Short mmCIF file of C-alpha atoms in Angstrom, two decimals:
data_model
loop_
_atom_site.label_atom_id
_atom_site.label_comp_id
_atom_site.label_asym_id
_atom_site.label_seq_id
_atom_site.Cartn_x
_atom_site.Cartn_y
_atom_site.Cartn_z
CA MET A 1 20.77 11.94 -3.51
CA THR A 2 20.13 8.31 -4.48
CA THR A 3 22.13 5.27 -3.41
CA GLN A 4 21.67 1.70 -4.57
CA ALA A 5 21.65 -1.67 -2.88
CA THR A 6 21.28 -5.07 -4.53
CA PRO A 7 17.81 -5.09 -6.08
CA ALA A 8 15.42 -7.98 -5.45
CA ARG A 9 11.94 -8.91 -6.61
CA CYS A 10 9.17 -6.33 -6.48
CA LEU A 11 6.22 -7.63 -4.42
CA SER A 12 3.44 -5.15 -5.19
CA HIS A 13 3.25 -5.64 -8.97
CA HIS A 14 4.93 -7.55 -11.78
CA GLU A 15 7.81 -5.63 -13.31
CA LYS A 16 7.53 -7.63 -16.55
CA PRO A 17 3.92 -7.11 -17.58
CA LEU A 18 1.82 -9.57 -19.54
CA PRO A 19 0.55 -8.46 -22.95
CA LEU A 20 -2.91 -7.03 -22.41
CA GLN A 21 -4.76 -9.68 -24.42
CA GLN A 22 -2.94 -12.49 -22.63
CA ALA A 23 -3.81 -11.01 -19.25
CA VAL A 24 -7.45 -10.62 -20.27
CA GLU A 25 -7.75 -14.22 -21.48
CA ALA A 26 -6.10 -15.58 -18.32
CA LEU A 27 -8.57 -13.72 -16.11
CA ARG A 28 -11.54 -14.74 -18.29
CA ASP A 29 -10.46 -18.40 -18.06
CA ARG A 30 -10.28 -18.19 -14.26
CA ILE A 31 -13.76 -16.67 -14.08
CA ARG A 32 -15.21 -19.43 -16.27
CA GLN A 33 -13.54 -22.12 -14.14
CA GLU A 34 -14.99 -20.73 -10.91
CA GLY A 35 -18.46 -20.30 -12.40
CA ASP A 36 -21.33 -18.12 -11.24
CA GLN A 37 -20.95 -16.38 -7.89
CA PRO A 38 -23.68 -14.94 -5.64
CA GLN A 39 -24.65 -11.54 -7.03
CA ALA A 40 -22.11 -12.03 -9.86
CA PRO A 41 -22.90 -14.42 -12.72
CA VAL A 42 -20.10 -15.33 -15.10
CA ALA A 43 -21.44 -13.13 -17.90
CA GLU A 44 -21.39 -10.07 -15.65
CA GLN A 45 -17.87 -10.83 -14.45
CA LEU A 46 -16.61 -11.24 -18.02
CA ALA A 47 -18.17 -7.91 -18.93
CA LEU A 48 -16.24 -6.27 -16.09
CA VAL A 49 -12.99 -7.68 -17.45
CA ASP A 50 -13.70 -6.06 -20.80
CA GLN A 51 -14.52 -2.79 -19.02
CA LEU A 52 -11.11 -2.84 -17.30
CA THR A 53 -9.47 -2.49 -20.71
CA GLN A 54 -11.20 0.84 -21.31
CA PHE A 55 -9.07 3.02 -18.99
CA ALA A 56 -5.41 3.28 -18.06
CA LEU A 57 -5.79 2.22 -14.41
CA GLY A 58 -7.66 -0.93 -15.42
CA ARG A 59 -5.17 -1.83 -18.14
CA TYR A 60 -2.27 -1.45 -15.72
CA LEU A 61 -4.01 -3.70 -13.20
CA LEU A 62 -4.55 -6.36 -15.87
CA THR A 63 -1.04 -6.32 -17.32
CA HIS A 64 0.95 -5.83 -14.10
CA GLY A 65 -1.29 -7.69 -11.66
CA GLY A 66 -1.11 -4.86 -9.11
CA PHE A 67 -0.31 -1.18 -8.67
CA ASN A 68 3.08 0.57 -8.67
CA GLY A 69 3.87 3.74 -6.74
CA TYR A 70 2.27 6.02 -9.33
CA TRP A 71 -1.08 4.21 -9.45
CA THR A 72 -1.17 3.76 -5.69
CA ARG A 73 -0.73 7.53 -5.31
CA TYR A 74 -3.39 8.10 -7.97
CA ALA A 75 -5.83 5.99 -5.94
CA VAL A 76 -5.09 7.33 -2.47
CA LEU A 77 -5.27 10.97 -3.59
CA HIS A 78 -8.46 10.46 -5.62
CA PRO A 79 -10.77 11.91 -2.91
CA GLN A 80 -8.84 15.20 -3.05
CA ARG A 81 -8.29 15.20 -6.82
CA GLY A 82 -10.25 13.11 -9.30
CA ARG A 83 -13.40 13.04 -7.20
CA LYS A 84 -13.44 16.83 -7.30
CA THR A 85 -12.51 17.32 -10.96
CA GLY A 86 -14.47 14.37 -12.34
CA LEU A 87 -11.54 13.65 -14.67
CA ASN A 88 -9.29 10.61 -14.77
CA HIS A 89 -5.58 10.06 -15.54
CA ASP A 90 -6.12 10.96 -19.19
CA GLY A 91 -8.23 14.04 -18.43
CA GLU A 92 -11.43 12.24 -19.42
CA PRO A 93 -14.62 11.57 -17.45
CA PHE A 94 -14.46 8.40 -15.38
CA THR A 95 -16.10 5.28 -16.73
CA GLU A 96 -18.61 3.60 -14.44
CA LEU A 97 -16.15 0.89 -13.45
CA GLU A 98 -13.23 3.26 -12.91
CA SER A 99 -15.43 5.43 -10.71
CA TRP A 100 -16.48 2.34 -8.76
CA ILE A 101 -12.86 1.25 -8.29
CA LEU A 102 -11.82 4.63 -6.89
CA ASP A 103 -14.98 5.37 -4.89
CA ARG A 104 -16.47 2.03 -3.84
CA TRP A 105 -13.98 -0.85 -4.20
CA PRO A 106 -13.60 -1.89 -0.53
CA ALA A 107 -9.85 -2.51 -0.94
CA ILE A 108 -9.25 0.96 -2.43
CA ARG A 109 -11.56 2.75 0.01
CA ALA A 110 -9.67 1.13 2.87
CA THR A 111 -6.35 2.15 1.28
CA GLN A 112 -7.53 5.76 1.04
CA GLU A 113 -8.64 5.75 4.68
CA ARG A 114 -5.41 4.05 5.75
CA PHE A 115 -3.44 6.78 3.98
CA GLN A 116 -5.29 9.50 5.91
CA ILE A 117 -4.64 7.67 9.20
CA PHE A 118 -0.94 7.47 8.32
CA GLN A 119 -0.90 11.19 7.58
CA ARG A 120 -2.37 12.08 10.97
CA VAL A 121 0.00 9.81 12.90
CA LEU A 122 3.13 10.79 10.95
CA GLN A 123 2.36 14.51 11.20
CA GLY A 124 2.47 14.11 14.97
CA LEU A 125 6.00 12.68 14.76
CA ILE A 126 7.54 15.68 13.02
CA ARG A 127 10.01 17.63 15.12
CA ASP A 128 12.77 19.96 13.98
CA GLY A 129 15.86 17.88 13.37
CA ALA A 130 13.95 14.58 13.29
CA THR A 131 14.65 11.94 10.66
CA LEU A 132 11.72 10.02 9.20
CA VAL A 133 11.97 6.99 6.93
CA SER A 134 9.51 5.52 4.44
CA VAL A 135 10.28 1.92 3.48
CA ALA A 136 8.72 0.70 0.24
CA CYS A 137 8.10 4.41 -0.19
CA GLY A 138 6.60 4.40 -3.68
CA THR A 139 6.28 8.04 -4.64
CA MET A 140 6.84 8.88 -0.94
CA GLU A 141 3.55 10.73 -0.59
CA ASP A 142 3.24 9.44 2.99
CA LEU A 143 6.10 11.75 4.04
CA LEU A 144 6.23 14.36 1.29
CA GLY A 145 2.57 15.27 1.82
CA LEU A 146 3.15 16.40 5.41
CA ASP A 147 3.65 19.92 6.78
CA TYR A 148 7.29 20.72 7.65
CA SER A 149 6.87 24.45 8.16
CA HIS A 150 7.73 24.11 11.86
CA ALA A 151 10.61 21.68 11.23
CA PRO A 152 13.05 23.21 8.72
CA ASN A 153 15.80 20.74 9.64
CA ALA A 154 13.79 17.51 9.44
CA CYS A 155 15.33 14.88 7.15
CA LEU A 156 13.45 12.34 5.03
CA LEU A 157 14.66 8.98 3.76
CA GLY A 158 12.81 6.96 1.13
CA MET A 159 13.54 3.36 0.16
CA ASP A 160 11.99 1.28 -2.58
CA ILE A 161 12.93 -1.54 -4.90
CA ASP A 162 11.23 0.13 -7.89
CA PRO A 163 13.50 2.72 -9.60
CA GLU A 164 10.53 4.26 -11.42
CA SER A 165 8.81 5.02 -8.11
CA LEU A 166 12.01 6.56 -6.75
CA ASP A 167 12.27 8.80 -9.81
CA GLN A 168 8.70 9.95 -9.21
CA ALA A 169 9.42 10.51 -5.51
CA ARG A 170 12.43 12.64 -6.43
CA GLU A 171 10.35 14.71 -8.83
CA ARG A 172 7.60 15.11 -6.24
CA ALA A 173 10.16 16.29 -3.65
CA ARG A 174 11.51 18.79 -6.17
CA GLU A 175 8.00 20.15 -6.84
CA LEU A 176 7.45 20.67 -3.11
CA GLY A 177 10.84 22.28 -2.49
CA LEU A 178 11.90 19.40 -0.23
CA LEU A 179 14.56 17.79 -2.41
CA ASN A 180 17.44 19.15 -0.32
CA ARG A 181 16.24 17.20 2.73
CA VAL A 182 15.40 13.92 0.94
CA GLU A 183 17.64 10.88 0.42
CA LEU A 184 16.43 7.97 -1.71
CA THR A 185 17.78 4.42 -1.76
CA GLN A 186 16.94 1.57 -4.11
CA GLY A 187 16.93 -1.97 -2.79
CA ASP A 188 15.25 -4.80 -0.91
CA ALA A 189 13.94 -3.76 2.52
CA TRP A 190 15.21 -6.98 4.11
CA ASN A 191 18.78 -6.14 3.05
CA LEU A 192 19.01 -2.36 3.19
CA ALA A 193 21.30 -0.63 5.70
CA LEU A 194 20.72 2.66 7.51
CA PRO A 195 23.22 4.71 9.50
CA ASP A 196 22.34 5.85 13.02
CA CYS A 197 18.85 5.68 14.58
CA ARG A 198 15.62 7.15 13.27
CA ASP A 199 12.74 8.96 14.94
CA GLY A 200 9.93 7.50 12.85
CA LEU A 201 9.52 4.79 10.22
CA ALA A 202 6.55 4.35 7.90
CA CYS A 203 5.87 1.13 6.02
CA SER A 204 2.44 1.34 4.46
CA GLY A 205 2.29 -1.51 1.97
CA LEU A 206 5.24 -3.88 2.08
CA SER A 207 4.41 -6.46 4.73
CA VAL A 208 0.97 -7.02 3.19
CA TYR A 209 2.64 -8.63 0.16
CA GLU A 210 4.73 -11.04 2.24
CA THR A 211 2.94 -14.33 2.95
CA ASP A 212 5.56 -15.79 5.29
CA PRO A 213 4.75 -14.58 8.85
CA GLN A 214 8.33 -15.17 10.00
CA ARG A 215 9.70 -12.88 7.30
CA VAL A 216 7.23 -10.21 8.39
CA THR A 217 8.42 -10.57 11.99
CA ASP A 218 12.02 -10.34 10.77
CA LEU A 219 11.13 -7.15 8.93
CA TYR A 220 9.57 -5.66 12.06
CA ARG A 221 12.70 -6.65 14.01
CA ARG A 222 14.86 -4.75 11.52
CA PHE A 223 12.58 -1.74 11.84
CA HIS A 224 12.89 -1.90 15.63
CA THR A 225 16.70 -1.91 15.36
CA ALA A 226 16.65 1.07 12.99
CA LEU A 227 14.60 3.27 15.32
CA LYS A 228 16.02 5.32 18.17
CA PRO A 229 14.73 4.70 21.72
CA GLY A 230 11.23 6.12 21.82
CA GLY A 231 10.98 5.97 18.02
CA THR A 232 7.71 5.05 16.30
CA LEU A 233 6.83 2.53 13.61
CA VAL A 234 3.69 3.15 11.55
CA THR A 235 2.76 0.13 9.46
CA SER A 236 -0.34 -1.64 8.14
CA PHE A 237 -1.82 -5.03 7.34
CA ILE A 238 -4.74 -6.52 5.42
CA THR A 239 -7.28 -8.63 7.26
CA PRO A 240 -8.75 -11.85 5.77
CA PRO A 241 -11.74 -11.22 3.49
CA PRO A 242 -14.98 -13.20 3.97
CA TRP A 243 -14.26 -15.60 1.10
CA ALA A 244 -10.90 -16.51 2.68
CA ASP A 245 -11.99 -16.79 6.32
CA PRO A 246 -15.51 -17.25 7.74
CA LYS A 247 -14.32 -15.32 10.82
CA SER A 248 -13.26 -12.32 8.72
CA PRO A 249 -13.35 -9.06 10.72
CA TRP A 250 -14.64 -7.10 7.71
CA ASP A 251 -17.72 -5.04 8.66
CA LEU A 252 -20.15 -6.31 6.05
CA THR A 253 -22.86 -3.92 7.22
CA ARG A 254 -20.83 -1.21 5.46
CA ILE A 255 -20.15 -3.13 2.22
CA ALA A 256 -22.88 -3.85 -0.31
CA PRO A 257 -23.01 -7.50 -1.47
CA ARG A 258 -22.41 -6.48 -5.09
CA ASP A 259 -19.39 -4.41 -4.06
CA LEU A 260 -18.06 -7.43 -2.19
CA GLN A 261 -18.35 -9.61 -5.29
CA ARG A 262 -16.64 -7.02 -7.46
CA ASN A 263 -13.91 -6.82 -4.82
CA ARG A 264 -13.37 -10.55 -5.18
CA LEU A 265 -13.19 -10.32 -8.97
CA LEU A 266 -10.62 -7.55 -8.89
CA ALA A 267 -8.66 -9.47 -6.28
CA HIS A 268 -8.30 -12.12 -9.02
CA ALA A 269 -7.05 -9.45 -11.43
CA ARG A 270 -4.53 -8.47 -8.78
CA ARG A 271 -2.19 -11.42 -9.36
CA VAL A 272 0.33 -10.52 -6.65
CA ARG A 273 0.17 -12.57 -3.46
CA VAL A 274 -1.26 -10.93 -0.35
CA GLY A 275 -0.57 -12.10 3.18
CA PHE A 276 -3.83 -11.70 5.11
CA THR A 277 -3.45 -11.47 8.87
CA THR A 278 -5.26 -10.40 12.01
CA ALA A 279 -4.72 -7.63 14.53
CA GLU A 280 -3.87 -10.24 17.17
CA ALA A 281 -1.19 -11.80 14.97
CA VAL A 282 0.34 -8.40 14.16
CA ARG A 283 0.45 -7.47 17.85
CA ARG A 284 2.32 -10.72 18.57
CA GLN A 285 4.77 -10.10 15.74
CA LEU A 286 5.49 -6.55 16.86
CA LYS A 287 6.00 -7.67 20.45
CA GLN A 288 8.36 -10.41 19.28
CA ALA A 289 10.27 -7.72 17.37
CA GLY A 290 10.69 -5.73 20.58
CA PHE A 291 7.99 -3.05 20.22
CA THR A 292 5.79 -1.79 23.03
CA ALA A 293 2.69 0.45 23.27
CA ILE A 294 1.10 -1.11 20.20
CA GLN A 295 -2.09 0.50 18.92
CA VAL A 296 -4.30 -0.69 16.05
CA LEU A 297 -6.32 1.94 14.16
CA ASN A 298 -9.08 0.59 11.90
CA ASP A 299 -10.54 1.94 8.71
CA ARG A 300 -14.34 1.94 8.74
CA CYS A 301 -14.68 -1.59 7.36
CA ARG A 302 -11.69 -3.13 9.20
CA VAL A 303 -10.08 -4.12 5.89
CA TYR A 304 -6.67 -2.38 6.03
CA PRO A 305 -5.81 -1.44 9.63
CA THR A 306 -2.85 0.66 10.74
CA ALA A 307 -0.54 -0.46 13.53
CA VAL A 308 1.41 2.13 15.52
CA ALA A 309 4.19 0.73 17.72
CA ARG A 310 6.88 2.38 19.79
CA LYS A 311 10.38 1.38 20.71
CA SER A 312 10.93 1.57 24.44
CA GLN A 313 12.89 4.53 25.80
CA ASN A 314 15.05 1.96 27.60
CA SER A 315 16.08 0.19 24.39
CA SER A 316 19.57 0.66 23.03
CA CYS A 317 20.37 2.19 19.64
CA ALA A 318 22.71 0.05 17.56
CA GLY A 319 25.74 2.10 16.69
CA ALA A 320 26.86 3.44 13.36
CA LYS A 321 25.07 1.16 10.91
CA VAL A 322 22.13 -1.19 11.27
CA ASP A 323 20.18 -3.32 8.83
CA VAL A 324 16.66 -2.32 7.96
#
């Protein structure tokens, strides 16, 4: 079943893509303006731009400035799929750059690790009869990839602003035999409404695209209202990279200098805005939203941490319909 709310702007990628050549020239111009970088002269950076045009993932990044639900799923499941088969989206061997993106790009490696952390935490929330929600669900792999064999009456809700991602989530649920327990809703997370109270809520990649800290706090407050007493929020955030903050928490002993420079280049190709924040700031926001027992789980390089927060057992549950 799919319901619709008033759609708003997608934050993770541009829904109206640039023509490929226009996107390439814009990125090349930016590289020339910034000049040579340590470990990455202009000529090498320009060559990487050309290499991005040689495979579907790279072309999508250039034209859309980010990844939609499909390409996010493609990246997070790469360790279990493409890395084993050696074949990319088109059934061809990976180019050197595509292999680097999926195996070494610090942002993608952190996303893959963050996904596995989410899976472990969310699996522990499954109880028979429980209702779990994924907001900005994409293809909903965060919930659909879990084991429900011991919870035949668990219900799953997925919400996203991108109708294409919702279609893919629906198809994925059908493949897994879970469609009868899934409800999908299209709309803006700041304006969506949910009936009753929920046991668990996952939001893996929405708040990272919001640069206004107050709007992030407001989002967390809506999540708190939507959860039942004792319910759990599983969310994530991106920490400031070294070129944005000299006090960056990134563990540079685990990232090669050349990989760091490539990360910066591809951050330029990713034209969507990202709201970098710290674990301390996220803890404050979650506390302001009403959460307790807040735990931060890091990926190996402290790039894309997961925050797990619980709603107090003493909190009230807000009636028949609440905003989320």
